[in-house]
Amino acid sequence: MTERYRVGQVRIGARLAARVLASWRRTIRPTDLDASSAEWLDDVMPAVRDERRRSRRLSGAYVRIIRALSIGSTLPPLDAGGDGLSSTTLGDLADDFADELNERRERFSNSHVRVTIDGNDRWPDEDTESADRRATVSLMVNGPVRVRRNADAFRGRLDDPDFLDELARITDDAGHSAAGAGDREALMGGRDLIHGLADADSRVIGWARVPDADPCWLCSMLASRGAVYRTQGTASNRGTGRRRVDAEDPEQYHTNCQCVPIPIYSRTDWIPPESKAFQADWLRVTKGLGGAEARAAWRQHITAQRRERRANS
């Protein structure tokens, strides 16, 4: 179920990335960057908001069924408001999850089992204004600002074919960079929801990071930590548009990152099964090391593993 959830989130990000890149190629005029950048941003921001909402809804459906399976109770529907429901069934929760994934609904043997809805717990509020500011900054920095910064290093005349070829390459590279930023901003809808549960859902112990099958050194390192507990707090700069640079910040997600955070409801499940191998490797690879030295050793280890996998594929 967690892998279905992660893949579903990846699809949401990829859909927005394709939309951002298509708009970039259609709209951006590098010789009229200011005006065309404004047009491009106006064109893509509604899609950013739509995909961010889809990511949030998918996370909500996943949380509801995982919570039910973990502790026997769940939260109200994410956007239901005060509908007064006191219970639901595992089948209904599975159906809602399948709907958000756009998958076929499946019935199973315990679909009829009833699950109590905890009316006293709530979902974290969505700060759409902060999310919009973050997305705007990210898209602009990775797109138009990148074009301007790199083009300044290749100043030339507009009638110079070599300069125009270089400008076209710079513009295309920036378009792909902006698409990656769009991918990340779409997935932050669900990621922010999971992070915020630490303060909103009294039954949540914390959350943990689940990476894909071939994560980078940073994602695998953060996954190896297991649960980020509520008592540790959360990053204070979430939603401000600032770039996270702390290698120990568990809430950072790089461009094209395919990790998802998942809620943890039991201390016996503090590290997801998908991350246990990373934990064991981390303890072995970094034994006797700390701080930057440990991270450097881990980075070398993961880079070598990824290189070997690619050579054998």
Short mmCIF file of C-alpha atoms in Angstrom, two decimals:
data_model
loop_
_atom_site.label_atom_id
_atom_site.label_comp_id
_atom_site.label_asym_id
_atom_site.label_seq_id
_atom_site.Cartn_x
_atom_site.Cartn_y
_atom_site.Cartn_z
CA MET A 1 0.00 0.00 0.00
CA THR A 2 2.82 2.39 0.84
CA GLU A 3 4.51 1.71 -2.50
CA ARG A 4 1.22 2.31 -4.34
CA TYR A 5 0.99 5.58 -2.47
CA ARG A 6 4.56 6.59 -3.31
CA VAL A 7 4.12 5.76 -7.01
CA GLY A 8 0.84 7.67 -7.08
CA GLN A 9 2.59 10.75 -5.70
CA VAL A 10 5.39 10.36 -8.26
CA ARG A 11 2.79 10.36 -11.04
CA ILE A 12 1.29 13.58 -9.72
CA GLY A 13 4.68 15.27 -9.73
CA ALA A 14 5.53 13.97 -13.20
CA ARG A 15 2.25 15.25 -14.59
CA LEU A 16 2.92 18.75 -13.33
CA ALA A 17 6.55 18.64 -14.50
CA ALA A 18 5.37 17.85 -18.03
CA ARG A 19 2.80 20.65 -17.86
CA VAL A 20 5.42 23.18 -16.65
CA LEU A 21 7.90 22.21 -19.36
CA ALA A 22 5.30 22.32 -22.14
CA SER A 23 4.20 25.79 -21.04
CA TRP A 24 7.83 26.91 -20.82
CA ARG A 25 8.56 25.86 -24.40
CA ARG A 26 5.38 27.46 -25.63
CA THR A 27 5.63 30.72 -23.71
CA ILE A 28 9.19 31.71 -22.78
CA ARG A 29 10.96 34.14 -25.08
CA PRO A 30 14.57 34.51 -23.90
CA THR A 31 14.90 37.86 -25.68
CA ASP A 32 11.83 39.12 -23.79
CA LEU A 33 12.33 37.25 -20.55
CA ASP A 34 10.53 39.53 -18.10
CA ALA A 35 7.23 39.68 -19.98
CA SER A 36 7.23 36.02 -21.07
CA SER A 37 8.15 34.85 -17.56
CA ALA A 38 5.09 36.61 -16.15
CA GLU A 39 2.92 34.97 -18.82
CA TRP A 40 4.43 31.57 -18.06
CA LEU A 41 3.92 31.89 -14.33
CA ASP A 42 0.29 32.95 -14.82
CA ASP A 43 -0.19 29.90 -17.03
CA VAL A 44 1.35 27.27 -14.73
CA MET A 45 0.35 28.39 -11.23
CA PRO A 46 -3.27 27.12 -11.55
CA ALA A 47 -1.85 23.70 -12.50
CA VAL A 48 0.54 23.85 -9.52
CA ARG A 49 -2.41 24.44 -7.20
CA ASP A 50 -4.46 21.63 -8.79
CA GLU A 51 -1.71 19.03 -8.51
CA ARG A 52 -0.80 20.17 -5.01
CA ARG A 53 -4.43 19.55 -4.01
CA ARG A 54 -4.34 16.10 -5.64
CA SER A 55 -1.19 15.27 -3.72
CA ARG A 56 -2.81 16.41 -0.48
CA ARG A 57 -5.98 14.37 -1.15
CA LEU A 58 -3.96 11.25 -1.93
CA SER A 59 -1.99 11.67 1.30
CA GLY A 60 -5.24 12.14 3.19
CA ALA A 61 -6.72 8.92 1.79
CA TYR A 62 -3.51 7.04 2.56
CA VAL A 63 -3.35 8.36 6.14
CA ARG A 64 -6.96 7.37 6.81
CA ILE A 65 -6.51 3.72 5.85
CA ILE A 66 -3.01 3.36 7.36
CA ARG A 67 -4.26 4.83 10.64
CA ALA A 68 -7.21 2.43 10.65
CA LEU A 69 -4.98 -0.57 10.04
CA SER A 70 -2.43 0.60 12.61
CA ILE A 71 -4.57 1.59 15.58
CA GLY A 72 -8.16 0.72 14.65
CA SER A 73 -9.47 4.27 14.29
CA THR A 74 -9.19 6.96 11.66
CA LEU A 75 -9.69 10.63 10.92
CA PRO A 76 -12.73 12.20 9.25
CA PRO A 77 -12.58 12.64 5.46
CA LEU A 78 -10.03 15.30 4.60
CA ASP A 79 -12.42 17.84 3.11
CA ALA A 80 -15.66 16.67 4.68
CA GLY A 81 -16.07 19.48 7.18
CA GLY A 82 -18.47 18.71 10.03
CA ASP A 83 -20.38 15.82 8.49
CA GLY A 84 -20.84 14.13 11.87
CA LEU A 85 -19.71 10.65 10.79
CA SER A 86 -18.80 8.44 13.74
CA SER A 87 -17.51 5.41 11.84
CA THR A 88 -16.66 4.00 8.44
CA THR A 89 -15.45 0.65 7.07
CA LEU A 90 -12.10 -0.60 5.88
CA GLY A 91 -13.72 -1.19 2.50
CA ASP A 92 -14.81 2.43 2.21
CA LEU A 93 -11.34 3.63 3.19
CA ALA A 94 -9.75 1.31 0.61
CA ASP A 95 -12.20 2.57 -2.02
CA ASP A 96 -11.33 6.19 -1.27
CA PHE A 97 -7.63 5.37 -1.56
CA ALA A 98 -8.17 3.59 -4.89
CA ASP A 99 -10.20 6.55 -6.17
CA GLU A 100 -7.38 8.98 -5.43
CA LEU A 101 -4.94 6.65 -7.20
CA ASN A 102 -7.37 6.31 -10.11
CA GLU A 103 -7.22 2.54 -9.66
CA ARG A 104 -9.92 -0.12 -9.81
CA ARG A 105 -11.67 -0.70 -6.51
CA GLU A 106 -11.09 -4.11 -4.96
CA ARG A 107 -13.10 -5.83 -2.27
CA PHE A 108 -11.32 -7.97 0.33
CA SER A 109 -12.30 -10.26 3.19
CA ASN A 110 -12.34 -7.62 5.93
CA SER A 111 -13.92 -4.81 3.90
CA HIS A 112 -16.94 -4.89 6.20
CA VAL A 113 -14.92 -4.20 9.39
CA ARG A 114 -16.06 -0.97 10.98
CA VAL A 115 -13.57 1.70 12.02
CA THR A 116 -14.23 4.47 14.54
CA ILE A 117 -13.70 8.05 13.38
CA ASP A 118 -11.89 10.18 15.97
CA GLY A 119 -13.87 13.39 15.95
CA ASN A 120 -11.54 15.09 18.41
CA ASP A 121 -8.53 14.86 16.11
CA ARG A 122 -8.19 17.00 13.04
CA TRP A 123 -6.22 17.56 9.88
CA PRO A 124 -3.49 20.22 9.76
CA ASP A 125 -4.56 23.45 8.13
CA GLU A 126 -3.37 24.12 4.61
CA ASP A 127 -1.43 27.37 4.21
CA THR A 128 -2.12 27.98 0.52
CA GLU A 129 -0.63 31.49 0.52
CA SER A 130 2.72 30.29 1.84
CA ALA A 131 2.66 27.33 -0.54
CA ASP A 132 1.99 29.66 -3.47
CA ARG A 133 4.88 31.91 -2.43
CA ARG A 134 7.20 28.94 -2.13
CA ALA A 135 6.16 27.61 -5.54
CA THR A 136 6.55 31.01 -7.18
CA VAL A 137 10.05 31.47 -5.81
CA SER A 138 11.08 27.94 -6.74
CA LEU A 139 9.74 28.17 -10.29
CA MET A 140 11.27 31.58 -10.91
CA VAL A 141 14.69 30.71 -9.46
CA ASN A 142 14.92 27.44 -11.40
CA GLY A 143 13.54 28.94 -14.60
CA PRO A 144 13.84 32.60 -15.60
CA VAL A 145 16.50 33.51 -13.03
CA ARG A 146 18.59 30.57 -14.20
CA VAL A 147 18.31 31.74 -17.81
CA ARG A 148 19.36 35.27 -16.93
CA ARG A 149 22.25 34.18 -14.73
CA ASN A 150 23.70 31.76 -17.28
CA ALA A 151 23.04 33.98 -20.30
CA ASP A 152 24.99 36.80 -18.66
CA ALA A 153 28.08 34.61 -18.89
CA PHE A 154 27.63 34.35 -22.67
CA ARG A 155 26.90 37.92 -23.64
CA GLY A 156 26.67 38.39 -27.39
CA ARG A 157 24.85 40.02 -30.19
CA LEU A 158 21.36 38.80 -31.09
CA ASP A 159 22.50 38.45 -34.70
CA ASP A 160 25.32 36.11 -33.68
CA PRO A 161 24.25 32.50 -34.49
CA ASP A 162 26.63 31.01 -31.91
CA PHE A 163 25.19 33.19 -29.15
CA LEU A 164 21.61 32.36 -30.16
CA ASP A 165 22.41 28.63 -30.14
CA GLU A 166 23.90 28.95 -26.67
CA LEU A 167 20.93 30.99 -25.48
CA ALA A 168 18.56 28.30 -26.77
CA ARG A 169 20.51 25.62 -24.89
CA ILE A 170 20.49 27.68 -21.68
CA THR A 171 16.76 28.27 -22.03
CA ASP A 172 16.02 24.58 -22.59
CA ASP A 173 18.14 23.57 -19.58
CA ALA A 174 16.29 26.09 -17.42
CA GLY A 175 12.97 24.70 -18.63
CA HIS A 176 13.92 21.25 -17.38
CA SER A 177 15.09 22.75 -14.09
CA ALA A 178 11.76 24.56 -13.71
CA ALA A 179 9.91 21.33 -14.49
CA GLY A 180 11.81 19.64 -11.65
CA ALA A 181 10.78 22.47 -9.35
CA GLY A 182 7.18 21.93 -10.41
CA ASP A 183 7.44 18.24 -9.60
CA ARG A 184 8.67 19.07 -6.10
CA GLU A 185 6.01 21.73 -5.46
CA ALA A 186 3.21 19.38 -6.50
CA LEU A 187 4.35 16.73 -4.02
CA MET A 188 4.70 19.25 -1.21
CA GLY A 189 0.91 19.23 -0.94
CA GLY A 190 1.01 15.71 0.47
CA ARG A 191 4.34 16.10 2.24
CA ASP A 192 3.18 19.18 4.13
CA LEU A 193 0.04 17.33 5.19
CA ILE A 194 2.03 14.42 6.65
CA HIS A 195 4.51 16.72 8.39
CA GLY A 196 1.66 18.73 9.88
CA LEU A 197 -0.02 15.66 11.37
CA ALA A 198 2.62 15.72 14.09
CA ASP A 199 0.79 18.70 15.59
CA ALA A 200 -2.78 17.95 14.52
CA ASP A 201 -3.32 14.22 15.17
CA SER A 202 -2.83 13.23 18.80
CA ARG A 203 -2.28 9.59 17.87
CA VAL A 204 0.65 10.28 15.54
CA ILE A 205 4.03 9.55 17.09
CA GLY A 206 5.92 11.03 14.17
CA TRP A 207 6.64 10.44 10.54
CA ALA A 208 9.29 8.61 8.54
CA ARG A 209 10.70 8.92 5.05
CA VAL A 210 10.23 6.17 2.45
CA PRO A 211 12.50 6.45 -0.62
CA ASP A 212 12.35 4.80 -4.02
CA ALA A 213 14.45 1.75 -4.94
CA ASP A 214 17.50 3.80 -5.96
CA PRO A 215 17.67 6.85 -3.66
CA CYS A 216 20.53 9.32 -3.52
CA TRP A 217 22.85 9.46 -0.51
CA LEU A 218 20.84 12.22 1.17
CA CYS A 219 17.45 10.52 0.86
CA SER A 220 18.80 7.14 1.95
CA MET A 221 20.54 8.77 4.93
CA LEU A 222 17.35 10.47 6.06
CA ALA A 223 15.36 7.28 5.49
CA SER A 224 17.81 5.37 7.69
CA ARG A 225 16.84 7.56 10.67
CA GLY A 226 13.35 6.11 10.88
CA ALA A 227 10.68 8.16 12.62
CA VAL A 228 11.02 11.88 13.22
CA TYR A 229 9.26 12.14 16.58
CA ARG A 230 6.89 14.90 17.55
CA THR A 231 9.06 15.93 20.45
CA GLN A 232 11.85 16.86 18.05
CA GLY A 233 9.71 19.52 16.44
CA THR A 234 9.64 20.37 12.76
CA ALA A 235 11.55 22.73 10.53
CA SER A 236 10.60 26.34 11.18
CA ASN A 237 11.18 27.53 7.63
CA ARG A 238 8.59 25.32 5.92
CA GLY A 239 6.54 27.27 3.40
CA THR A 240 8.71 30.38 3.35
CA GLY A 241 10.34 29.69 0.00
CA ARG A 242 13.80 29.51 1.56
CA ARG A 243 16.17 26.85 0.31
CA ARG A 244 16.90 24.18 2.89
CA VAL A 245 20.64 23.64 3.19
CA ASP A 246 20.93 21.67 6.44
CA ALA A 247 21.91 18.09 5.59
CA GLU A 248 20.27 16.94 8.82
CA ASP A 249 16.91 18.59 8.09
CA PRO A 250 14.48 15.67 7.62
CA GLU A 251 11.96 17.83 5.75
CA GLN A 252 14.19 18.69 2.81
CA TYR A 253 13.39 17.29 -0.63
CA HIS A 254 15.66 17.91 -3.58
CA THR A 255 14.50 18.39 -7.17
CA ASN A 256 13.09 15.16 -8.65
CA CYS A 257 13.12 13.49 -5.22
CA GLN A 258 10.72 10.53 -5.14
CA CYS A 259 10.58 10.09 -1.36
CA VAL A 260 7.34 10.26 0.57
CA PRO A 261 6.85 10.79 4.31
CA ILE A 262 4.48 8.39 6.05
CA PRO A 263 2.84 8.72 9.48
CA ILE A 264 4.04 6.51 12.34
CA TYR A 265 1.44 5.39 14.89
CA SER A 266 3.42 2.84 16.94
CA ARG A 267 6.91 2.93 18.41
CA THR A 268 7.31 -0.70 17.40
CA ASP A 269 7.00 0.47 13.77
CA TRP A 270 9.33 3.45 14.15
CA ILE A 271 11.27 2.53 11.00
CA PRO A 272 9.39 1.39 7.87
CA PRO A 273 10.38 -1.99 6.38
CA GLU A 274 11.58 -0.17 3.25
CA SER A 275 14.21 1.68 5.31
CA LYS A 276 15.58 -1.04 7.61
CA ALA A 277 18.35 -2.01 5.19
CA PHE A 278 19.51 1.61 5.05
CA GLN A 279 19.60 1.74 8.84
CA ALA A 280 21.76 -1.39 9.04
CA ASP A 281 24.10 -0.10 6.33
CA TRP A 282 24.37 3.31 7.98
CA LEU A 283 25.46 1.80 11.30
CA ARG A 284 28.06 -0.33 9.54
CA VAL A 285 29.42 2.26 7.10
CA THR A 286 29.65 5.15 9.58
CA LYS A 287 30.83 3.23 12.63
CA GLY A 288 33.16 5.45 14.67
CA LEU A 289 32.38 8.52 12.52
CA GLY A 290 30.15 11.52 13.09
CA GLY A 291 28.91 14.69 11.45
CA ALA A 292 30.44 15.58 8.09
CA GLU A 293 32.77 12.55 8.15
CA ALA A 294 29.85 10.17 8.55
CA ARG A 295 27.92 11.86 5.75
CA ALA A 296 30.96 11.73 3.45
CA ALA A 297 31.45 8.01 4.08
CA TRP A 298 27.76 7.37 3.48
CA ARG A 299 27.77 9.39 0.29
CA GLN A 300 30.72 7.40 -1.04
CA HIS A 301 28.99 4.14 -0.12
CA ILE A 302 25.68 5.00 -1.80
CA THR A 303 27.36 6.46 -4.89
CA ALA A 304 29.35 3.25 -5.35
CA GLN A 305 26.20 1.13 -4.95
CA ARG A 306 24.29 3.17 -7.52
CA ARG A 307 27.19 3.05 -9.97
CA GLU A 308 27.34 -0.74 -9.64
CA ARG A 309 23.59 -1.10 -10.18
CA ARG A 310 23.77 0.97 -13.34
CA ALA A 311 26.71 -1.02 -14.64
CA ASN A 312 24.81 -4.28 -14.12
CA SER A 313 21.49 -3.12 -15.48
#
